[in-house]
Coordinates of C-alpha atoms in Angstrom, one line a residue:
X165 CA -45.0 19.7 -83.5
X166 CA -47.2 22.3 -82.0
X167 CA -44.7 24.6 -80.4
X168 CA -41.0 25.1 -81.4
X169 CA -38.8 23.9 -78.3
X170 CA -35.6 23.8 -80.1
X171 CA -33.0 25.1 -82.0
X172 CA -33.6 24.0 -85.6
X173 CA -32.4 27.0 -87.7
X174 CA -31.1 31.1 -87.1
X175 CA -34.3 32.3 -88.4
X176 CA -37.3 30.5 -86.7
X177 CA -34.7 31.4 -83.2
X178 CA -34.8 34.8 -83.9
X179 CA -38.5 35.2 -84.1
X180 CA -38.8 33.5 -80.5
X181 CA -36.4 34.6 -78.2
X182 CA -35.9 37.4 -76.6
X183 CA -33.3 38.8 -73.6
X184 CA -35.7 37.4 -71.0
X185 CA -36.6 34.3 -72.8
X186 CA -32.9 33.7 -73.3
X187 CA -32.5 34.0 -69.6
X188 CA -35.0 31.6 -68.5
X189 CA -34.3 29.2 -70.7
X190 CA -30.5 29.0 -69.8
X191 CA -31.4 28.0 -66.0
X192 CA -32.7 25.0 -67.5
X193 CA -30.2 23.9 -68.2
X194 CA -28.1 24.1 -65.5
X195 CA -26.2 21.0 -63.6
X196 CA -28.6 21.3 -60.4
X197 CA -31.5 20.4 -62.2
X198 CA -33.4 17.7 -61.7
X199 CA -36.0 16.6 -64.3
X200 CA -39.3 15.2 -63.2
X201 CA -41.2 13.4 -65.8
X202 CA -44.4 11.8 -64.5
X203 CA -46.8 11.9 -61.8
X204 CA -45.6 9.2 -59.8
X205 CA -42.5 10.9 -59.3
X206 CA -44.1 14.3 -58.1
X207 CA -46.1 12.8 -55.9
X208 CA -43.1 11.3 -53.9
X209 CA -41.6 14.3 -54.2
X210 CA -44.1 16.4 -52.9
X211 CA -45.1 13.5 -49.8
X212 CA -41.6 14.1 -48.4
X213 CA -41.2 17.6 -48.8
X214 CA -41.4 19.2 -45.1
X215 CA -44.8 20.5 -43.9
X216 CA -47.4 18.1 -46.4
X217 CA -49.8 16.6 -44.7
X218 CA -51.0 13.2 -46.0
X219 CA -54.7 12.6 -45.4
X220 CA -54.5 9.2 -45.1
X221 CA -58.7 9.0 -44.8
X222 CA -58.9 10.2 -48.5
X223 CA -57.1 7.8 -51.0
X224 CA -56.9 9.1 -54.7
X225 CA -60.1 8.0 -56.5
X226 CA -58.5 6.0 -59.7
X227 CA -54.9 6.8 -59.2
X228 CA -53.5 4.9 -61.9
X229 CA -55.6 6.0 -64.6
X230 CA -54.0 9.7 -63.4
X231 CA -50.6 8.3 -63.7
X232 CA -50.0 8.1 -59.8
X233 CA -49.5 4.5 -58.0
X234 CA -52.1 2.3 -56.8
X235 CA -52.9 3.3 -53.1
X236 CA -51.5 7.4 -52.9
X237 CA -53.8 9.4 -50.7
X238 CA -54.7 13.1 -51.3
X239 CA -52.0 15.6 -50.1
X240 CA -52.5 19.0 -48.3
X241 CA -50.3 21.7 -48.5
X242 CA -51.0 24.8 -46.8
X243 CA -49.4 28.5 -47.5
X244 CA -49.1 31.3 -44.6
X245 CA -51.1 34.7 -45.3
X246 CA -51.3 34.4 -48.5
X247 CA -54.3 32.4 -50.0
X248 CA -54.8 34.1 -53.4
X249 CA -53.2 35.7 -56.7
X250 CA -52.1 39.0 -57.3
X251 CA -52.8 41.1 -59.9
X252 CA -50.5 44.1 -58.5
X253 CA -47.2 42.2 -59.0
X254 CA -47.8 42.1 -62.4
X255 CA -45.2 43.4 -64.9
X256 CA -46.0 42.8 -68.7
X257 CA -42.9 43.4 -71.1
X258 CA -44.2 46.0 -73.6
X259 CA -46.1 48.2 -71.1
X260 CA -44.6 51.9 -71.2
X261 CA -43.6 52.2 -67.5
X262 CA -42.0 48.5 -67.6
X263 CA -38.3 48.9 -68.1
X264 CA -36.3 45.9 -70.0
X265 CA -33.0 46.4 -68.8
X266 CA -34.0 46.8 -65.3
X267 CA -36.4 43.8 -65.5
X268 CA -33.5 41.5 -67.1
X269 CA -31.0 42.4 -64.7
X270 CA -33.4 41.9 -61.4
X271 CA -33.8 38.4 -63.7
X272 CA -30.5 37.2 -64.1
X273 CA -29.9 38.1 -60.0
X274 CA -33.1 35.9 -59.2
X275 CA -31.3 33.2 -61.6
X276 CA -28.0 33.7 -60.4
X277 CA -29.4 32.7 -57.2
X278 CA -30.5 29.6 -57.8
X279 CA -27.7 28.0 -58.5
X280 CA -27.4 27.0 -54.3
X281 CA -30.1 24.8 -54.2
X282 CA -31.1 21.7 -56.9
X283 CA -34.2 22.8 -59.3
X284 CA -37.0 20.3 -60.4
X285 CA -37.9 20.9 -64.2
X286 CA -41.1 19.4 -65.5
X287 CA -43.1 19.2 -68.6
X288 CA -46.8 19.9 -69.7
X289 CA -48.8 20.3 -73.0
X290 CA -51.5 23.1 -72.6
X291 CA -54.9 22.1 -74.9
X292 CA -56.0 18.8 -75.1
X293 CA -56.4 18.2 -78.5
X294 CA -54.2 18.0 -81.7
X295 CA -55.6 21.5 -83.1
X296 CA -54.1 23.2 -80.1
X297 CA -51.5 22.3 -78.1
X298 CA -48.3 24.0 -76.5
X299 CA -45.9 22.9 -74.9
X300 CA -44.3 24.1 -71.6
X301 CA -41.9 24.0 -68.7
X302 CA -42.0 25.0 -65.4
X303 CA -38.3 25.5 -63.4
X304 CA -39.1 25.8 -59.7
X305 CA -36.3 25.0 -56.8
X306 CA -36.7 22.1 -54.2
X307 CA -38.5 22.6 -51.2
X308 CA -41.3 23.3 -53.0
X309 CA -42.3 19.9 -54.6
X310 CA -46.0 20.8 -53.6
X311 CA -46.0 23.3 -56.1
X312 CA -44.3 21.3 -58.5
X313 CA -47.2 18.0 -58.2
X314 CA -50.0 20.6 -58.7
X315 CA -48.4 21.6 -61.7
X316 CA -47.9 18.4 -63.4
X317 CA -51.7 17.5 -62.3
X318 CA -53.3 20.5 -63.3
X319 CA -52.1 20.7 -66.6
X320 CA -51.9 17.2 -68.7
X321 CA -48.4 15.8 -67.7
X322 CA -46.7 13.9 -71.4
X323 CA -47.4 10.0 -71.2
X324 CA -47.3 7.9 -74.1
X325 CA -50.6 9.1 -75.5
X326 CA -50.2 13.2 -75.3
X327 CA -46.5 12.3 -77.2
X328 CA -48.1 10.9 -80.2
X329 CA -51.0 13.6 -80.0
X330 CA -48.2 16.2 -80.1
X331 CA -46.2 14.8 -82.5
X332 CA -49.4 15.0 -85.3
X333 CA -50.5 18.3 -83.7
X334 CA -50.9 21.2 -85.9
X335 CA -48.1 23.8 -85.5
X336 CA -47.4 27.2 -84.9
X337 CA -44.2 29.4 -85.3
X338 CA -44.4 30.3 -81.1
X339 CA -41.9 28.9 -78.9
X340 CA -42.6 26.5 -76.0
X341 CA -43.5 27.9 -72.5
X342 CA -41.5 28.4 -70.6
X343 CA -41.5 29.7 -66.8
X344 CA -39.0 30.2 -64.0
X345 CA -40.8 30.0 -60.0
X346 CA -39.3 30.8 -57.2
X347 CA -41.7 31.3 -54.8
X348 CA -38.4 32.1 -51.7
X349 CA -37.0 35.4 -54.1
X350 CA -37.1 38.6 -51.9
X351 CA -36.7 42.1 -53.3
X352 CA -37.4 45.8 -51.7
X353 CA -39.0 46.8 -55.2
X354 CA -41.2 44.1 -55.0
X355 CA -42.7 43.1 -51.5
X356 CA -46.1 41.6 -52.9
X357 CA -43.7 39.3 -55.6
X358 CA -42.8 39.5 -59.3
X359 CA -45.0 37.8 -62.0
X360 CA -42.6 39.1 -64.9
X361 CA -44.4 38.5 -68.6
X362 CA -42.4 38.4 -72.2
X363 CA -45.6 37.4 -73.6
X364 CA -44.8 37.9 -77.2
X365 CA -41.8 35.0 -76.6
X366 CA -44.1 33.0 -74.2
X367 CA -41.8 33.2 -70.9
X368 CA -42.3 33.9 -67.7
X369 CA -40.6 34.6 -64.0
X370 CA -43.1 34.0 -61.0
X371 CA -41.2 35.3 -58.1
X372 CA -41.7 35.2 -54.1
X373 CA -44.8 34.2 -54.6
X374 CA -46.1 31.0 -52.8
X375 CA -49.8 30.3 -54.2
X376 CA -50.4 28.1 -57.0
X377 CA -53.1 29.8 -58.3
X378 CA -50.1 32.0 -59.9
X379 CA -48.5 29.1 -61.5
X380 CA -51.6 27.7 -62.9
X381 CA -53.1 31.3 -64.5
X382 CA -49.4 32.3 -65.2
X383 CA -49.0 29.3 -67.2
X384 CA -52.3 30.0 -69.0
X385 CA -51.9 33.7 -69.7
X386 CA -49.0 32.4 -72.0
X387 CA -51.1 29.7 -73.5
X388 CA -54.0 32.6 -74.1
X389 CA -51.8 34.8 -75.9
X390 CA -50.8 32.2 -78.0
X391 CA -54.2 31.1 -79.1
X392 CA -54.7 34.9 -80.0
X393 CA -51.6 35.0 -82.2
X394 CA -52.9 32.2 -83.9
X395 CA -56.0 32.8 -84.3
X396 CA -58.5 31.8 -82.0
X397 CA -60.6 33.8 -79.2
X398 CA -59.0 33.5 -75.6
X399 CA -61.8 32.0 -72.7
X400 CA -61.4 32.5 -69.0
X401 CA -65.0 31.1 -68.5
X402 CA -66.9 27.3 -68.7
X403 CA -68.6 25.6 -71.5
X404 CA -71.0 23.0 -71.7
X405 CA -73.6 21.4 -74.3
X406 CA -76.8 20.2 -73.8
X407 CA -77.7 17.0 -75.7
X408 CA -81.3 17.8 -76.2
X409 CA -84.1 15.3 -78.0
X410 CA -83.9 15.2 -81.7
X411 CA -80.5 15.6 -82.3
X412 CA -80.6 18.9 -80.9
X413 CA -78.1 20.6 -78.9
X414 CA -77.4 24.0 -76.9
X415 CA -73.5 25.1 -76.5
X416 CA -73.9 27.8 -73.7
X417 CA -69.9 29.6 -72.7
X418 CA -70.0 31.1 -69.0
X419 CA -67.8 34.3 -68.2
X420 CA -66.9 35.0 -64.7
X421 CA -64.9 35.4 -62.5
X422 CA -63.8 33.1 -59.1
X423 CA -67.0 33.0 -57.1
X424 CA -69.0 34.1 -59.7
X425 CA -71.0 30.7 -60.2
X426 CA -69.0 29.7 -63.5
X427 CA -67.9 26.6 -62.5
X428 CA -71.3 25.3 -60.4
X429 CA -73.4 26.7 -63.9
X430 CA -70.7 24.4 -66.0
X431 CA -71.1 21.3 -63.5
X432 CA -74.7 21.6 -62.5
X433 CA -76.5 18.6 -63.8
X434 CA -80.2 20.0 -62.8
X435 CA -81.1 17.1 -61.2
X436 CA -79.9 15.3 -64.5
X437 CA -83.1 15.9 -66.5
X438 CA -80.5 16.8 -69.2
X439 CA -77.5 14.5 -70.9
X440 CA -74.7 17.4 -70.6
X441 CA -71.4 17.2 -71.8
X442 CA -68.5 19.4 -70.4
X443 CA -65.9 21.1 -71.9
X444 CA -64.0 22.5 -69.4
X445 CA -65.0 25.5 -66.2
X446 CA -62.1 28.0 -66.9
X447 CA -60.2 28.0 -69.6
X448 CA -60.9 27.1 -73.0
X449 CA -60.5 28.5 -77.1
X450 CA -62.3 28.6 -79.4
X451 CA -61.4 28.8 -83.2
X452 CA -63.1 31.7 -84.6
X453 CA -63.4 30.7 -88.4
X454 CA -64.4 26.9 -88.0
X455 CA -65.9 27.3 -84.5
X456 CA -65.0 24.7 -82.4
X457 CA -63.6 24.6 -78.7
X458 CA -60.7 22.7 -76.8
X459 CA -60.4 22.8 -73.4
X460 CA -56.8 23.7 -71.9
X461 CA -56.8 21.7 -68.9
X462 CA -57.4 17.7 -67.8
X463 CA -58.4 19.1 -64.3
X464 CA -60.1 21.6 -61.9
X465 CA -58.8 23.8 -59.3
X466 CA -61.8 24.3 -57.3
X467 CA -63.1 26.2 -54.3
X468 CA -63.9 24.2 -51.3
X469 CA -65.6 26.7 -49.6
X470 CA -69.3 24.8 -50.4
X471 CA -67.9 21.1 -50.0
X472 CA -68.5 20.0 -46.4
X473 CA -66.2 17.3 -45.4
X474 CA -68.4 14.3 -46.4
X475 CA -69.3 15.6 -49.4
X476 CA -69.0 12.9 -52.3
X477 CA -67.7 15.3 -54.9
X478 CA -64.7 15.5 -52.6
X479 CA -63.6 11.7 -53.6
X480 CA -62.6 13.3 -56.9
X481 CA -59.6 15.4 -55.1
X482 CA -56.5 14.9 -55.9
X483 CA -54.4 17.7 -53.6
X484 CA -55.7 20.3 -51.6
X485 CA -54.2 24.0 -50.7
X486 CA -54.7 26.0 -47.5
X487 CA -57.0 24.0 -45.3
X488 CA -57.6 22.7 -42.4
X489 CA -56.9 18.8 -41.0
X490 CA -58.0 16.7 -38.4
X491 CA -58.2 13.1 -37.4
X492 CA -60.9 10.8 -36.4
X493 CA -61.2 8.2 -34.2
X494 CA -59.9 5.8 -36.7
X495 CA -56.5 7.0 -36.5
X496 CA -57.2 8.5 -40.2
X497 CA -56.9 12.7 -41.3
X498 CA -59.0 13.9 -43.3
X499 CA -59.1 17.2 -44.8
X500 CA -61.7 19.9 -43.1
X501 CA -63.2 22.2 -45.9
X502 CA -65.5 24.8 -46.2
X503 CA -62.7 27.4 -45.5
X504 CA -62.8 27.0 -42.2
X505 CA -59.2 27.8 -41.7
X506 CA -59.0 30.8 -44.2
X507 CA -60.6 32.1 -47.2
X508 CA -60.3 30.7 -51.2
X509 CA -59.6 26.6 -49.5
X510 CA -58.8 25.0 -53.0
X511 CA -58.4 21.9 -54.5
X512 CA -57.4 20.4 -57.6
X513 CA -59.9 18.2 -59.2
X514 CA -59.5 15.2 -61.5
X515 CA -60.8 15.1 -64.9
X516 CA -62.9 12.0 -63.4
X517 CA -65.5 15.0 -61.3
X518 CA -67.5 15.4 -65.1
X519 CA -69.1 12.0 -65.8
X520 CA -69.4 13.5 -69.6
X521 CA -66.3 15.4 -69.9
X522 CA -64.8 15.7 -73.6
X523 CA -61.5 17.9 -74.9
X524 CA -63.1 19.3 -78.3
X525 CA -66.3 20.4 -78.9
X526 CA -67.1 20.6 -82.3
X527 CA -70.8 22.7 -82.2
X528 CA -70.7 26.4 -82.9
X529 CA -71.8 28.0 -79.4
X530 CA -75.0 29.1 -79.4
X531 CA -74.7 31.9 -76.3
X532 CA -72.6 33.0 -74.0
X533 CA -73.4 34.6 -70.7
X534 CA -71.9 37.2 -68.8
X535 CA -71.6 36.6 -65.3
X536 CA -71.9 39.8 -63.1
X537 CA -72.4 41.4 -60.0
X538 CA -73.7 44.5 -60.2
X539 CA -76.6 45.3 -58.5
X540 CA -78.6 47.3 -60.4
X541 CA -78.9 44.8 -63.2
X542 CA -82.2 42.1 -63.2
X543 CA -80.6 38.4 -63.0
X544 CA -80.8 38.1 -66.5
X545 CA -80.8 40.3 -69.5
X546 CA -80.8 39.3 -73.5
X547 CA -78.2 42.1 -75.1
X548 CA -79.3 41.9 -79.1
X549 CA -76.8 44.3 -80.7
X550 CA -73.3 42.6 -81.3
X551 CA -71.4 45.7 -80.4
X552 CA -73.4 46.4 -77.3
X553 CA -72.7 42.4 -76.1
X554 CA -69.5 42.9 -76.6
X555 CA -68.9 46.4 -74.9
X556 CA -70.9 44.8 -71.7
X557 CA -68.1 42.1 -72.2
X558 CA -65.7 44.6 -71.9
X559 CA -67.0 46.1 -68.6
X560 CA -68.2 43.3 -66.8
X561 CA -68.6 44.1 -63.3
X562 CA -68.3 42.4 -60.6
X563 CA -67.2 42.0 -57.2
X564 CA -62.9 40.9 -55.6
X565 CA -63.2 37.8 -54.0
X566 CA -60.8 35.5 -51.7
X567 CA -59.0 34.4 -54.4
X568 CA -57.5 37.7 -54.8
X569 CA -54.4 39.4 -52.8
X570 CA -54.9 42.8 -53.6
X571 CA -52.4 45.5 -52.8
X572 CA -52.7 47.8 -49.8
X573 CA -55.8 50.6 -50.1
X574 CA -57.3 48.6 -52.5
X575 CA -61.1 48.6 -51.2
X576 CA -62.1 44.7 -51.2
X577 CA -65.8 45.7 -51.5
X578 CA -65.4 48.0 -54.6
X579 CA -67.5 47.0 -57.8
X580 CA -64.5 47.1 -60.5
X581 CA -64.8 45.6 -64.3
X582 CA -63.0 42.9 -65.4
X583 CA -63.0 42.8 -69.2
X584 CA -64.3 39.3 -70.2
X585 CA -63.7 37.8 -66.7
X586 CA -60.0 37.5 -67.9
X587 CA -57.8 39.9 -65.5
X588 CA -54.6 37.8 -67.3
X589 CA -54.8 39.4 -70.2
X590 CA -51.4 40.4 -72.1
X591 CA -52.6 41.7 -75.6
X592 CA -54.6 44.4 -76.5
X593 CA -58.4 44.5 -75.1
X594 CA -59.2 45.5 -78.5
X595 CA -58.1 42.0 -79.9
X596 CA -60.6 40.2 -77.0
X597 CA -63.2 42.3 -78.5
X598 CA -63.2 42.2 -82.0
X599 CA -63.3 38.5 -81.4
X600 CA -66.3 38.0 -79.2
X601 CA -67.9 40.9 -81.6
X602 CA -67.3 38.7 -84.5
X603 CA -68.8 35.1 -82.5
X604 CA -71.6 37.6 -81.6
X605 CA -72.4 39.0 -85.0
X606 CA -72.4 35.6 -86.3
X607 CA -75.4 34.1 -84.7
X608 CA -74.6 33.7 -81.2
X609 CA -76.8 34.7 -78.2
X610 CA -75.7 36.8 -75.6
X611 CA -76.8 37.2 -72.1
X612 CA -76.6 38.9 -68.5
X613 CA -76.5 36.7 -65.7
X614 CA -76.5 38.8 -62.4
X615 CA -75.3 36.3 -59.8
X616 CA -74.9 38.6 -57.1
X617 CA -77.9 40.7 -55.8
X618 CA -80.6 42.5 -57.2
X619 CA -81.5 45.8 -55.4
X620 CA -80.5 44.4 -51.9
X621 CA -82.1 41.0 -52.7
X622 CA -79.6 38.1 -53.3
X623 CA -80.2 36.7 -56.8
X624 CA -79.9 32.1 -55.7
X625 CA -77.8 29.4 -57.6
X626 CA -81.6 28.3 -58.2
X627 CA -82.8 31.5 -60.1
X628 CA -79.6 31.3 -62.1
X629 CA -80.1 27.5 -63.3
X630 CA -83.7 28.3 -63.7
X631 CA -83.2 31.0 -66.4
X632 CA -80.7 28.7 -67.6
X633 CA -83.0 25.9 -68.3
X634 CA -85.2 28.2 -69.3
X635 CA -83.5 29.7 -72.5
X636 CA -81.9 26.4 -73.5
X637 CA -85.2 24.9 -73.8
X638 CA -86.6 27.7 -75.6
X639 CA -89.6 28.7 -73.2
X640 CA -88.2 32.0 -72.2
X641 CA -90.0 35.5 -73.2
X642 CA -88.4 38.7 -73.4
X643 CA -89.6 41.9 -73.4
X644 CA -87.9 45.4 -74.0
X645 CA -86.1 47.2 -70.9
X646 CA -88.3 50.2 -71.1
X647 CA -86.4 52.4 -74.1
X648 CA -83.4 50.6 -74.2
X649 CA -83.3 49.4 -77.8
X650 CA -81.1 46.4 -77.4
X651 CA -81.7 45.6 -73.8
X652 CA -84.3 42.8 -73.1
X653 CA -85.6 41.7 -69.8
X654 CA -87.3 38.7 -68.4
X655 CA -90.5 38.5 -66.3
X656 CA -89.3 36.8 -62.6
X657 CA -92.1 37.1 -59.8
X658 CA -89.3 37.0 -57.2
X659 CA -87.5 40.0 -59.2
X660 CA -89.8 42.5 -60.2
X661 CA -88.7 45.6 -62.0
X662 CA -89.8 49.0 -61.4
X663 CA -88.8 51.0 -64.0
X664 CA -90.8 54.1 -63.2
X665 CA -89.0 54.0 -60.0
X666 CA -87.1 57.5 -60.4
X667 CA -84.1 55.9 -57.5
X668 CA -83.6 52.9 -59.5
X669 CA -83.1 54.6 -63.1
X670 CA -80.4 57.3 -61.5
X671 CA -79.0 54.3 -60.0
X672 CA -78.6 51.9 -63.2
X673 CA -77.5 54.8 -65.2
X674 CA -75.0 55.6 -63.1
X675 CA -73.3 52.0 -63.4
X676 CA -73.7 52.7 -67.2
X677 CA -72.3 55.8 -66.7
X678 CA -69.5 53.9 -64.5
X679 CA -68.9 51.6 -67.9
X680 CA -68.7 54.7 -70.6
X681 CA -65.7 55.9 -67.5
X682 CA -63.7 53.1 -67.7
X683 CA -64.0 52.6 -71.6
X684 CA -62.6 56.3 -72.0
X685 CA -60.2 55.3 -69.3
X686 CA -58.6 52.4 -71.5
X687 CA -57.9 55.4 -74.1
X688 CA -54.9 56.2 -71.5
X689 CA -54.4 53.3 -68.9
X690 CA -51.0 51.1 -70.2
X691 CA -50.4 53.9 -72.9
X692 CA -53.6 53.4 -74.6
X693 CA -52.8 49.9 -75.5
X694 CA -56.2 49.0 -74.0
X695 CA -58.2 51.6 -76.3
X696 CA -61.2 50.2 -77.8
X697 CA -62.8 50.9 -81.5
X698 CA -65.5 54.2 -80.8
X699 CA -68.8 52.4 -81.5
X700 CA -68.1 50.5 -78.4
X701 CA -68.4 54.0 -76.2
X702 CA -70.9 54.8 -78.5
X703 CA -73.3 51.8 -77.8
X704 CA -72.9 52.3 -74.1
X705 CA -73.8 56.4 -74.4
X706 CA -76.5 55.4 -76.3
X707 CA -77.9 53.5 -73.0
X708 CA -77.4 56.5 -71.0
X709 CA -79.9 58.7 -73.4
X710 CA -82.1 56.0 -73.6
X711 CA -82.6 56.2 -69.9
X712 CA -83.4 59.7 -69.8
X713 CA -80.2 60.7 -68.1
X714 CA -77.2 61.6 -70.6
X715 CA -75.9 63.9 -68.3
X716 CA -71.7 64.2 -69.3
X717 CA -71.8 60.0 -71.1

């Protein structure tokens, strides 16, 4: 068995639980809960629950094949002001300022509490193939069976198949998953919510908070960890390979985050002129000494915001969150997308969407791409030093989207750095990259893809898949970025650079500057626990001198 779910002696228990682990796990199994074990079940649950809005002009494309009955139509479910995750009611167990005892007690009150209403408990396994797989729970009360049907479809519910798989799966001394949701829980100390971590004993608490996205990246910030303790490097990004001619083929990983173009890169089929196989368009690990991936989850929560309503991508939804309704003449409702209603419209995806979608695959990637938006860098760039590619991993800029809820004063327009897209991080930053170092310094490729806008001029979803094709088919030429010594550029008539421009070198050394600032930062921030090694400061000063303006770097 991957994951150790139960009691089997006194000193496996003591190396997974934990006084919060303890506590969450007790709830389950309390006399009001009610265990759900299988789509079909959710999906009756979630119909009846008040406020879901059956669209009865968009049946579920292949229902049974997803373990839902023969004739279910997609469901909407909308939220109130609140469309999007929140970092700031984060609270990781370990941190210096995060206080056990008072995080246990504030706990076992949010437990304590739901003992007045029955509790649905359901089941997933988190990787999708026999090298990797963890199992977890999710305990959330009723009135939200919404949240509950996402869950189970988002993640790969246990049928008959996934029980064997797990049973012959390799396994690790980590304990299941296990997370406690209450999306009503209220607390002064908390307006925004709770999202309380024990990451080392893989255990959660997601608290008065309504979206899903916090369920589905709460889930997988546990699943993450795990795949670092054991071993493997932690993806929030896409990854695809291109079959090429003569048994050829070009494994490219995508880093970004939401509304950064990961997921259209990881789908786009450029006008199929390639056979491309999917892996997955958000999370993923990969296994650093044999090199191989496995994709976490069977589907994909989506944006809607660039799916009109009869767009046929949208026969692939399953459920839908915070968007708009209407019927037609028919007498039928059908969804309306293209957030119309409100920012960050989602929908969850089925595994059917990629025509060529596998769990595992088994080709060593050959480069990964940094998705940015920071707009003094050209919409592509070739880093060739290993520590330098990883350091830009580390301070990968971009831009806060709609699928954020960020705390009050936080300026929305702000570029801020996200180290390797993955802003659910629980370990170290050091651990992220020594990993992606190591992938680097063994052969793999690494690139800058600007996706925002150049110098006031907005880099297209078109320039992006060009360079793409380009590098995969081997026609691209790069040339030096002036003196930068590990920084190479490509020609691109609609983006051309001036570096003799004095305005433009005091502006891109400043956001190198920006970088060597936050790197020194992480020597504090969290107690330090985010410090990286000194040649990755190093690499980045060593841009700063290159452009002729060390100033303090």
């Amino acid at each position: 068995m991957a994951t150790v779910g139960n009691y089997t002696d006194k000193e496996t228990f003591g190396k997974i639980s934990s006084r919060i682990r303890t506590t969450i796990e007790t709830a389950f199994l309390s006399n009001n809960v009610l265990h759900v074990t299988t789509p079909r079940e959710a999906y009756e649950l979630a119909k009846r629950s008040v406020g879901t809005i059956e669209l009865t002009g968009m049946p579920v494309y292949e229902p049974e094949w997803q373990g839902l009955s023969k004739g279910c139509n997609v469901l909407l479910f909308n939220d109130g002001a609140v469309v999007g995750r929140c970092a700031a009611a984060r609270r990781i167990l370990g941190d210096p300022e995060v206080s056990l005892d008072e995080y246990a007690a504030k706990l076992r009150e949010a437990v304590y509490h739901t003992r007045y209403r029955n509790l649905y408990a359901a089941e997933a396994v988190i990787g999708l193939e026999k090298d990797f797989m963890v199992r977890a729970h999710l305990l959330i009360p009723e009135g939200h069976e919404n949240l509950l049907y996402n869950w189970i479809l988002n993640f790969q519910y246990i049928n008959k198949i996934y029980s064997e798989m797990y049973k012959e799966s390799h396994a690790y001394l980590d304990g299941d998953i296990y997370i406690l949701a209450d999306p009503d829980w209220k607390h002064p100390d908390h307006p925004l919510g709770l999202a309380l971590f024990d990451p080392e004993h893989n255990c959660a608490a997601i608290l008065g908070m309504r979206y899903f996205g916090e369920l589905k990246k709460g889930t997988l910030t546990l699943a993450w960890g795990t795949a670092v303790r054991n071993g493997f490097a932690s993806c929030h990004g896409g990854l695809k390979r291109y079959n090429l001619s003569g048994d050829r083929s070009f494994v490219a990983a995508v880093f970004g985050l939401s509304g950064s173009g990961k997921s259209t890169i990881t789908h786009a089929r450029h006008e199929n002129r390639y056979d491309i196989t999917v892996l997955h368009d958000d999370a993923f690990v990969i296994n650093l000494k044999e090199r191989y991936s496995i994709a976490l989850e069977p589907s994909y929560f989506d944006k809607v915001q660039d799916y009109p309503m009869d767009c046929e991508d949208n026969k692939f939804i399953v459920t839908l969150q915070n968007c708009g309704a209407v019927r037609k003449e028919s007498g039928l409702v059908y969804a309306v997308t293209e957030d119309l209603r409100n920012g960050n419209g989602r929908a969850i995806k089925s595994k059917l969407w990629s025509p060529t979608r596998v769990d595992r695959i088994d080709e060593p990637i050959d480069a990964i791409f940094w998705l940015m938006k920071d707009p003094t860098m050209p919409p592509v760039l070739k880093i060739t030093d290993p520590v330098l590619g990883a350091a830009m991993g580390a301070t990968l800029a971009t831009r806060r989207t709609t699928a954020e809820r960020l705390a009050p004063g936080v300026d929305p327009n702000a570029l801020v750095f996200e180290p390797y897209a993955n802003p659910f991080r629980t370990y170290p930053l050091g651990v992220d990259y020594g990993r992606f170092k190591t992938l680097l310094e063994s052969g793999v490729d690494c690139y800058i893809l600007n996706t925002g806008d150049f110098m006031g001029k907005k880099v297209q979803p078109r320039h992006t898949l060009s360079i793409l094709e380009s590098i995969v088919e081997g026609r691209v030429s790069f040339r030096p970025l002036g003196a930068l010594s590990a920084v190479e550029v490509m020609e691109m008539e609609d983006f051309p650079l001036h570096l003799d421009d004095v305005q433009y070198k005091k502006e891109i050394t400043a956001r190198i500057k920006d970088r060597v600032a936050f790197v020194k930062s992480r020597e504090s921030e969290r107690g330090g626990v985010d410090k990286l090694p000194r040649e990755a400061l190093e690499a980045l000063q060593r841009m700063t001198r290159e452009l002729g303006y060390p100033g303090e770097a």
